Amino acid sequence: MSQLDVDASQSPLGSGNGDGAQTLPKAEQRKVDSDYLREPLLTELANDRPQFSEDALQILKFHGSYQQDDRDRREKGKDKHWQMMLRLRSPGGRIPASLFLALDDLSNRLGDGSLRATTRQAFQMHGVAKADLKEVIGTIVRHMGSTLAACGDVNRNVMAPAAPFDKDGYPAARQLADDIADLLSPETAEGSYLDLWVDGDLSYRIKPNRNVKAARQRQLDGAVFSGDPQEPLYGDTYLPRKFKVAVTVPGDNSVDLLTQDIGLVAFSDPSGALRGCNVYVGGGMGRTHNKEETFARIADPLGYVAADQVLDLVQAILALQRDHGDRTLRRHARMKYLIHDRGIDWFRDELLARYFQGELGALRHEAKPKLTDYLGWHRHRPGMWFVGIPLLCGRLEGELKAGLRRIVETYQLEIRLTPNQDLLLCNIGTPQRAGIRQALADLGIETPDAPAPLARHAIACPALPTCGLAITESERILPDVLERLNTQLEQLAINKPILVRMTGCPNGCARPYMAEVALVGSGVNQYQLWLGGSANLQRLARPFLQRMPLEQLETTLEPLLISWRDAGGRRSLGDHVEKLGDQVVAALLGDQAVSDQAVAPT
């Protein structure tokens, strides 16, 4: 039974055919017809074609893979060079040594030789041939990894602070992220996943703890129940669109909390046990150029929930979005639009009336959030250390990748990936520090705690040549863009960092709309210019230019940077933009900031 048939009055779909039946949008019907994300993917894996059909590749996303082609090698009249991108499910960015070594082998043998740390704390592999997909995913699963639900209309990888600190609530936050990942994992689709990639070996099923098992059993109750006992939480149409959750501790905003569908700030007692969470809902970055009904949005505060009710609240929120999210127009399907259209008061009332039987209290006081990065050496418990290594754009390749493999293999270190696309080497004993420090120095990483100021927090999406949505460059040119900006700041005698983010399209994978300066691809070598986000990721930037040629970056920004310098530099650039106001900033940007080129703030 489709979830859409359970309660048609609650579903935001078009009218039916007059006899009570509904005609499902194609994207929804595809999920219903897939036999819980199995077909036509299973059938097409057996053929010798280099690419999947449209129906199969849409189901493939739920298994953690996108079909792409190498856009640098496109030639008119010739077949595309098809390849697959794989993304892992790794809550909190945790990658055991054995899994990293397997990924390194796979990327060298069956990929393009690189691994990429994503902005959601997972590794991606690129360049995998369709014929090799089963071997690659099967090997990942057999080394205790997974790609299930890393993409698709389900809950994605759950984020949490990557640092392995043993105090200040960090262990409770990490455990909660693990629990939510297991709680929101699809049930019957997991069987389909194992059938496709490890020949049905159920020993690799997710093994939730007792609390998660009890909460999953409650997915069969009340309005949380989809009506489908095979997929109690999701039903066979799953969600209208992707869904994102992050957990953190007070004061640590490494996870970009307000950009999530659900953001949880975990409070712990003196013993480290979870007390409860402040809950935020309705964030999201994706938008579409020239579609003003799409926009970036930061999450609203929902309330405080006690520890024993957190899991029930999380699955209740997901169920509400499952039932009320827009399934007729995919660009309007994220939960941020539901909350924007209906309001946070309606959302809270509907949640408490139908989906959640617990209590929501007033938000607890939080320490001021900070964008924490964990770079350099840190002791996380007596005798044990971790070291944070900066990876601009998250790309691991060449000698750096080979050298990190040698370190991980020699010392059997766990890796943790950060939302800033950096990498932590964890569980280093005090006697091992000198050897690892020297090994890193041999790779050119002598001061991991002191990368170039602009590069420290800058992130970019992959864009060209692999992403099919990219309009222009991002990752490949970010180092040059940062170098140009750094030169300009030196010439202007400005010695303060700026939070810079860059994407090749407006979908927002690098969360550009939170940056102080963001470049969002809008044409070939042209970018929207967004300004005014906050350095601690609490405020949205605003769009000022629609199609700024990248070659004009310095001349465009210089009057604004001089204004910032002359104001004394006490504020961050984002706060300076906020204080000046849009009209003054537009005037500083000059002739380019005219109305027909500006993007109306949402």
XYZ file of C-alpha atoms in Angstrom:
602
model
C 0.000 0.000 0.000
C 1.323 3.466 -0.877
C 1.551 6.021 1.918
C -0.275 8.367 -0.446
C -3.314 6.094 -0.309
C -3.447 6.025 3.480
C -4.875 9.482 4.106
C -5.452 11.404 0.910
C -6.896 14.336 2.823
C -3.494 14.953 4.421
C -1.420 14.601 1.237
C -0.544 17.744 -0.758
C -1.271 16.132 -4.116
C -3.487 17.104 -7.003
C -7.043 15.862 -7.354
C -7.805 12.264 -8.165
C -9.793 10.755 -11.001
C -13.202 11.089 -9.371
C -13.446 7.667 -7.733
C -11.100 8.443 -4.840
C -7.949 7.216 -6.593
C -5.076 9.593 -7.163
C -2.744 9.857 -10.112
C 0.728 9.997 -8.616
C 3.428 12.278 -9.968
C 6.010 10.349 -11.938
C 8.677 10.597 -9.234
C 6.249 9.164 -6.674
C 4.950 6.399 -8.947
C 8.521 5.354 -9.671
C 9.094 4.736 -5.967
C 5.850 2.757 -5.629
C 6.762 0.595 -8.636
C 10.302 -0.080 -7.400
C 9.377 -2.870 -4.948
C 11.033 -1.008 -2.093
C 13.914 0.430 -4.119
C 14.794 -2.799 -5.913
C 13.665 -2.435 -9.529
C 14.491 -1.725 -12.281
C 17.944 -1.360 -10.712
C 18.382 -5.070 -10.023
C 17.483 -6.014 -13.584
C 19.687 -3.360 -15.177
C 22.731 -4.317 -13.122
C 22.758 -7.554 -15.113
C 22.954 -5.932 -18.547
C 26.149 -4.784 -20.265
C 25.124 -1.206 -20.993
C 27.469 1.462 -19.601
C 24.646 3.504 -18.083
C 21.318 3.073 -16.284
C 17.921 4.137 -17.558
C 16.241 7.191 -16.024
C 13.991 5.027 -13.837
C 16.904 2.933 -12.563
C 19.219 5.841 -11.869
C 16.559 7.580 -9.786
C 16.288 4.457 -7.620
C 20.090 4.161 -7.602
C 20.259 7.414 -5.629
C 18.651 5.734 -2.616
C 21.543 3.250 -2.699
C 24.051 6.097 -2.374
C 25.090 6.597 -5.985
C 24.595 9.144 -8.750
C 25.141 8.514 -12.451
C 27.454 11.105 -13.991
C 29.666 11.584 -17.003
C 33.056 13.225 -17.454
C 32.038 16.566 -18.916
C 35.628 17.404 -19.867
C 35.518 14.516 -22.343
C 32.206 15.263 -24.000
C 32.352 15.364 -27.794
C 29.500 16.231 -30.102
C 28.033 13.158 -31.743
C 29.863 10.718 -29.463
C 28.687 8.717 -26.459
C 29.264 10.181 -23.031
C 31.905 8.712 -20.731
C 29.527 7.365 -18.102
C 30.611 6.868 -14.503
C 29.113 6.563 -11.044
C 29.708 8.618 -7.918
C 29.340 6.801 -4.598
C 28.668 8.451 -1.246
C 28.961 6.714 2.115
C 26.678 6.703 5.126
C 28.971 7.590 8.036
C 27.176 9.275 10.965
C 29.361 11.932 12.547
C 32.005 11.319 9.874
C 33.464 8.211 11.535
C 35.575 6.016 9.212
C 37.334 2.997 10.826
C 40.856 2.227 9.624
C 39.828 -0.940 7.779
C 37.117 0.917 5.868
C 39.451 3.734 4.861
C 42.020 1.251 3.580
C 39.330 -0.508 1.551
C 38.131 2.818 0.118
C 41.664 3.763 -0.808
C 42.153 0.458 -2.646
C 38.812 0.752 -4.427
C 39.395 4.342 -5.521
C 42.791 3.433 -6.974
C 41.655 0.255 -8.683
C 38.081 1.016 -9.771
C 37.665 4.794 -9.329
C 39.472 7.915 -10.464
C 42.175 7.576 -7.800
C 40.744 10.180 -5.450
C 38.495 10.319 -2.401
C 36.541 13.407 -1.445
C 35.378 14.425 2.018
C 31.929 15.966 1.634
C 30.276 18.802 3.539
C 28.082 16.157 5.252
C 31.027 14.235 6.715
C 31.163 11.351 4.262
C 33.602 10.146 1.647
C 32.655 10.202 -2.011
C 34.256 8.111 -4.747
C 34.147 9.218 -8.358
C 34.761 7.509 -11.682
C 33.282 4.058 -10.959
C 32.086 2.143 -14.019
C 28.582 0.661 -13.919
C 30.073 -2.817 -14.374
C 32.161 -2.348 -11.204
C 29.432 -0.898 -9.024
C 28.470 -4.143 -7.307
C 32.062 -4.960 -6.430
C 32.659 -1.480 -5.037
C 29.508 -1.252 -2.904
C 29.803 -4.893 -1.823
C 33.370 -4.321 -0.668
C 32.322 -1.226 1.278
C 29.560 -3.188 3.034
C 31.906 -6.089 3.848
C 34.292 -3.627 5.501
C 31.477 -2.354 7.763
C 30.559 0.652 5.681
C 27.347 1.501 3.871
C 26.024 3.737 1.104
C 22.333 3.092 1.882
C 20.305 6.325 2.073
C 23.352 8.523 1.463
C 21.224 10.040 -1.330
C 17.543 9.906 -2.298
C 14.221 10.937 -0.739
C 15.104 9.712 2.739
C 17.072 10.917 5.730
C 20.667 11.506 4.644
C 23.914 11.172 6.605
C 23.438 12.430 10.176
C 26.007 15.044 11.150
C 27.693 15.542 14.524
C 30.886 17.165 15.802
C 33.759 15.076 14.480
C 36.100 15.638 17.414
C 36.377 12.521 19.630
C 36.341 14.496 22.886
C 35.283 12.452 25.913
C 33.703 15.340 27.828
C 31.385 18.353 27.525
C 28.555 16.336 26.042
C 30.403 15.243 22.911
C 29.984 11.492 23.526
C 26.227 11.970 24.073
C 25.931 13.991 20.850
C 27.821 11.366 18.851
C 25.682 8.580 20.270
C 22.500 10.474 19.489
C 23.635 10.965 15.885
C 24.301 7.225 15.575
C 20.890 6.450 17.083
C 19.056 8.824 14.736
C 20.858 7.352 11.725
C 19.640 3.888 12.723
C 16.180 5.134 13.679
C 15.539 6.782 10.313
C 17.097 4.093 8.149
C 14.553 2.503 5.774
C 13.580 -1.014 6.816
C 12.493 -3.155 3.862
C 14.681 -1.116 1.502
C 17.653 -2.279 3.557
C 16.823 -5.814 2.482
C 16.724 -4.676 -1.143
C 20.074 -2.982 -0.661
C 21.702 -6.127 0.711
C 20.126 -8.266 -2.027
C 21.624 -6.068 -4.725
C 25.112 -5.563 -3.365
C 26.014 -8.539 -1.087
C 23.675 -11.220 -2.473
C 21.225 -10.913 0.401
C 23.683 -11.478 3.252
C 21.576 -10.248 6.182
C 24.509 -10.375 8.595
C 25.279 -6.844 7.403
C 21.946 -5.432 8.536
C 22.037 -2.336 10.716
C 22.033 -3.427 14.365
C 20.286 -0.721 16.409
C 20.588 -0.596 20.183
C 17.738 -1.279 22.574
C 16.455 2.294 22.723
C 16.381 2.609 18.945
C 14.643 -0.767 18.574
C 11.929 0.356 20.985
C 11.458 3.654 19.136
C 11.291 1.859 15.779
C 8.574 -0.362 17.158
C 6.570 2.782 17.926
C 6.674 3.674 14.225
C 3.673 1.350 13.936
C 1.602 3.620 16.185
C -0.729 6.507 15.409
C -0.007 9.095 12.759
C 3.697 8.237 12.702
C 2.729 4.945 11.022
C 2.853 5.244 7.252
C 0.171 2.585 6.821
C 2.696 0.204 5.270
C 4.026 -2.455 7.664
C 6.932 -3.119 5.281
C 8.153 0.470 5.695
C 6.428 1.676 8.877
C 8.018 5.123 8.910
C 8.430 5.910 5.223
C 5.828 3.943 3.307
C 6.612 2.917 -0.248
C 6.801 6.512 -1.486
C 9.402 7.437 1.153
C 9.731 11.230 1.562
C 8.859 14.042 -0.838
C 12.560 15.033 -0.975
C 15.822 14.661 0.917
C 15.885 15.147 4.702
C 18.862 16.268 6.783
C 19.598 16.042 10.514
C 22.509 17.285 12.625
C 23.350 17.025 16.320
C 25.813 19.184 18.235
C 26.637 20.493 21.713
C 26.113 24.055 22.973
C 28.606 26.450 21.429
C 29.905 24.121 18.692
C 28.500 25.037 15.282
C 30.835 22.902 13.215
C 27.722 21.215 11.767
C 26.069 24.367 10.345
C 23.059 23.585 12.527
C 20.544 26.066 11.130
C 20.832 24.691 7.585
C 19.296 21.345 8.588
C 15.733 20.016 8.413
C 16.236 19.097 12.085
C 19.018 20.578 14.201
C 19.515 19.293 17.736
C 21.653 20.919 20.438
C 22.326 18.225 23.031
C 22.583 19.080 26.736
C 24.227 16.609 29.102
C 24.452 16.250 32.879
C 27.765 16.276 34.809
C 28.176 12.531 34.205
C 27.873 13.041 30.450
C 24.402 11.528 30.094
C 21.986 13.208 27.683
C 19.464 15.492 29.424
C 17.595 16.760 26.382
C 17.873 18.868 23.256
C 16.996 22.245 21.876
C 15.298 21.550 18.559
C 15.389 23.638 15.374
C 13.440 22.807 12.208
C 13.071 23.956 8.627
C 16.540 24.874 7.402
C 17.758 24.186 3.893
C 20.068 25.639 1.253
C 18.877 24.519 -2.187
C 17.269 26.982 -4.578
C 16.818 27.441 -8.338
C 17.913 30.436 -10.399
C 15.042 32.631 -11.611
C 12.543 30.710 -9.454
C 11.827 33.165 -6.658
C 9.539 30.651 -4.958
C 12.696 28.684 -4.115
C 15.097 30.037 -1.518
C 17.611 29.285 1.185
C 16.214 29.300 4.712
C 17.568 28.967 8.246
C 15.760 26.803 10.767
C 13.210 28.039 13.304
C 13.387 27.169 16.998
C 10.798 24.520 17.877
C 11.444 23.927 21.570
C 13.228 21.741 24.098
C 12.629 18.011 24.403
C 13.724 15.659 27.197
C 16.231 12.924 26.449
C 13.748 10.045 26.683
C 11.541 11.662 24.026
C 14.140 12.830 21.481
C 13.887 9.816 19.188
C 10.086 9.908 19.183
C 10.143 13.615 18.345
C 12.599 13.144 15.464
C 10.537 10.428 13.804
C 7.345 12.406 14.425
C 8.789 15.417 12.588
C 9.842 13.225 9.684
C 6.364 11.664 9.549
C 4.728 15.091 9.464
C 6.910 16.081 6.506
C 6.148 12.713 4.881
C 2.425 13.471 5.002
C 2.373 17.226 4.388
C 5.427 17.911 2.226
C 4.646 18.887 -1.371
C 4.836 15.828 -3.633
C 3.512 17.629 -6.716
C 6.455 19.996 -7.274
C 9.854 18.654 -6.303
C 11.551 22.034 -6.066
C 8.923 22.941 -3.436
C 9.070 19.636 -1.555
C 11.587 20.271 1.238
C 10.307 20.791 4.772
C 11.553 24.387 4.771
C 8.787 25.281 2.305
C 6.144 23.548 4.389
C 7.146 25.589 7.442
C 7.510 28.785 5.423
C 4.043 28.355 3.886
C 2.169 27.147 6.984
C 4.209 28.832 9.728
C 6.095 27.424 12.690
C 3.041 27.748 14.963
C 0.953 25.557 12.651
C 3.823 23.091 12.412
C 4.164 22.833 16.187
C 0.402 22.529 16.684
C 0.056 19.798 14.046
C 3.042 17.946 15.456
C 1.649 17.932 18.994
C -1.930 17.187 17.944
C -1.281 14.185 15.705
C 2.325 12.962 15.665
C 4.107 13.531 18.980
C 2.642 12.612 22.347
C 5.472 14.086 24.423
C 6.169 17.616 25.628
C 7.958 20.546 24.039
C 9.309 23.145 26.433
C 11.014 26.503 26.022
C 14.519 26.536 24.577
C 17.371 26.188 27.068
C 20.129 28.789 27.116
C 23.045 27.921 24.812
C 26.608 29.194 24.703
C 27.271 31.488 21.740
C 27.823 29.287 18.665
C 31.230 29.169 17.007
C 32.412 27.594 13.765
C 34.796 25.073 15.313
C 37.279 23.228 13.101
C 39.539 21.087 15.374
C 42.641 21.639 13.230
C 45.985 20.794 14.811
C 46.773 18.573 17.799
C 44.266 18.002 20.626
C 44.186 15.653 23.600
C 40.756 14.031 23.815
C 41.437 11.897 26.878
C 44.482 11.148 29.031
C 47.191 9.627 26.872
C 45.177 9.866 23.645
C 45.309 12.529 20.932
C 43.854 13.477 17.596
C 45.179 15.764 14.893
C 43.022 17.788 12.497
C 44.402 18.072 8.966
C 43.128 20.763 6.582
C 41.912 19.489 3.200
C 40.894 22.344 0.920
C 37.698 21.201 -0.829
C 38.048 17.799 0.836
C 39.989 16.247 -2.033
C 42.389 13.396 -1.180
C 44.620 12.292 -4.036
C 48.198 11.718 -5.091
C 50.989 11.604 -2.552
C 48.846 13.093 0.241
C 46.368 10.237 -0.078
C 49.124 7.641 -0.272
C 50.908 9.142 2.723
C 47.773 9.220 4.863
C 47.164 5.604 3.950
C 50.626 4.702 5.230
C 49.939 6.494 8.511
C 46.496 4.927 8.989
C 47.777 1.455 8.107
C 50.875 1.691 10.317
C 49.106 3.030 13.400
C 45.569 1.681 12.736
C 44.027 5.092 13.252
C 40.366 5.943 12.966
C 39.477 8.798 10.620
C 36.728 11.321 11.235
C 35.558 13.781 8.600
C 34.370 17.273 9.439
C 31.574 19.344 7.847
C 34.332 21.722 6.750
C 35.776 18.933 4.557
C 38.781 18.415 6.821
C 40.089 15.125 8.220
C 40.917 14.063 11.777
C 43.340 11.254 12.592
C 42.086 9.865 15.912
C 43.092 7.622 18.808
C 46.788 8.483 18.697
C 48.688 7.302 21.748
C 51.226 9.670 23.291
C 54.164 7.421 22.232
C 52.925 7.582 18.608
C 52.764 11.370 18.372
C 56.366 11.966 17.328
C 56.259 9.397 14.541
C 52.959 10.699 13.170
C 54.076 14.305 13.450
C 57.162 13.462 11.361
C 55.133 11.484 8.821
C 52.825 14.465 8.374
C 55.786 16.829 8.034
C 57.142 14.579 5.278
C 53.829 15.190 3.464
C 54.243 18.946 3.839
C 51.853 19.218 6.804
C 54.113 20.763 9.441
C 51.588 23.154 11.011
C 48.117 21.597 10.562
C 46.684 24.130 13.007
C 47.685 27.102 10.834
C 46.403 26.908 7.253
C 46.061 30.134 5.272
C 43.317 32.217 6.954
C 40.991 32.360 3.932
C 41.451 28.647 3.219
C 40.776 27.603 6.815
C 36.980 27.655 6.536
C 36.474 27.955 2.780
C 34.545 25.138 1.135
C 33.387 24.374 -2.396
C 31.282 21.787 -4.187
C 32.850 19.446 -6.824
C 31.031 21.084 -9.793
C 32.807 20.426 -13.110
C 33.684 18.001 -14.558
C 31.575 15.399 -12.719
C 28.399 17.085 -11.483
C 25.627 17.147 -14.058
C 24.026 20.200 -12.432
C 27.115 22.405 -12.493
C 26.821 25.599 -14.512
C 30.451 26.560 -14.045
C 33.580 25.792 -12.011
C 33.884 25.607 -8.235
C 36.315 23.170 -6.563
C 38.941 23.341 -9.286
C 39.255 27.125 -9.137
C 38.651 27.824 -5.442
C 42.402 27.788 -4.620
C 43.014 30.452 -7.272
C 40.049 32.536 -6.066
C 41.346 32.426 -2.496
C 44.830 33.383 -3.601
C 43.449 36.367 -5.511
C 41.407 37.489 -2.503
C 44.370 37.018 -0.188
C 46.534 39.188 -2.437
C 43.863 41.856 -2.455
C 43.529 41.835 1.329
C 47.300 42.170 1.712
C 47.348 45.116 -0.699
C 44.572 46.788 1.310
C 46.344 46.073 4.640
C 43.424 43.988 5.899
C 44.467 41.234 8.282
C 41.163 39.575 9.122
C 39.700 36.320 7.789
C 36.585 36.102 5.627
C 34.286 33.089 5.388
C 34.202 32.239 1.653
C 32.134 29.523 0.007
C 31.692 28.633 -3.638
C 29.345 26.474 -5.712
C 28.941 25.767 -9.401
C 25.139 25.993 -9.272
C 22.421 27.277 -6.897
C 21.654 23.924 -5.241
C 23.797 24.866 -2.272
C 25.830 21.722 -1.546
C 28.631 23.791 0.009
C 26.060 25.796 2.020
C 27.126 29.065 0.331
C 24.195 31.122 1.562
C 25.640 31.153 5.096
C 28.984 32.650 4.032
C 30.264 36.202 4.398
C 31.205 36.092 0.701
C 29.674 33.460 -1.559
C 30.078 32.842 -5.264
C 27.178 30.846 -6.737
C 27.523 29.777 -10.363
C 25.018 31.473 -12.667
C 26.772 31.271 -16.064
C 30.055 30.184 -17.589
C 32.671 31.949 -15.430
C 29.869 34.058 -13.959
C 28.601 34.004 -10.396
C 25.927 35.427 -8.210
C 27.556 37.417 -5.419
C 26.079 36.819 -1.960
C 27.242 38.875 1.013
C 26.490 39.248 4.701
C 26.364 35.825 6.302
C 27.906 35.559 9.754
C 31.249 34.021 10.658
C 29.533 31.698 13.149
C 26.850 30.590 10.646
C 23.829 32.195 12.281
C 22.611 34.497 9.511
C 21.817 34.107 5.820
C 23.781 36.044 3.246
C 21.889 38.145 0.701
C 22.260 38.259 -3.079
C 23.583 41.462 -4.617
C 24.744 40.574 -8.131
C 23.243 38.118 -10.570
C 26.022 37.518 -13.105
C 29.350 38.841 -11.906
C 32.185 37.815 -14.263
C 34.814 36.132 -12.125
C 37.491 38.328 -13.675
C 35.797 41.322 -12.015
C 35.895 39.866 -8.499
C 38.546 42.196 -7.097
C 37.262 45.393 -8.673
C 33.736 44.575 -7.519
C 34.690 43.881 -3.902
C 37.346 46.567 -3.416
C 35.084 49.497 -2.405
C 33.312 47.265 0.129
C 36.608 45.984 1.529
C 37.962 49.528 1.860
C 34.769 50.528 3.675
C 35.267 47.588 6.056
C 38.901 48.496 6.689
C 38.121 52.150 7.239
C 35.380 51.263 9.734
C 38.118 49.939 12.006
C 37.847 46.212 11.295
C 36.363 45.356 14.681
C 33.400 43.640 13.083
C 33.575 40.693 10.731
C 32.930 41.471 7.074
C 29.498 39.829 7.323
C 28.568 41.995 10.309
C 29.849 45.065 8.486
C 27.587 44.282 5.526
C 24.670 43.775 7.898
C 25.292 47.114 9.596
C 25.646 49.041 6.332
C 22.372 47.740 4.897
C 21.560 46.618 1.384
C 21.310 50.055 -0.246
C 24.721 51.213 0.944
C 26.333 47.904 -0.011
C 24.754 48.022 -3.466
C 26.088 51.542 -3.948
C 29.583 50.396 -2.974
C 29.394 47.582 -5.520
C 28.875 50.218 -8.205
C 27.292 50.051 -11.612
C 27.003 46.261 -11.553
C 24.504 46.320 -8.689
C 21.600 47.478 -10.794
C 18.066 46.209 -10.387
C 17.985 43.997 -13.463
C 21.064 42.137 -12.271
C 20.258 41.936 -8.591
C 18.493 38.965 -7.095
C 15.593 39.918 -4.890
C 16.238 38.867 -1.283
C 13.829 36.145 -0.157
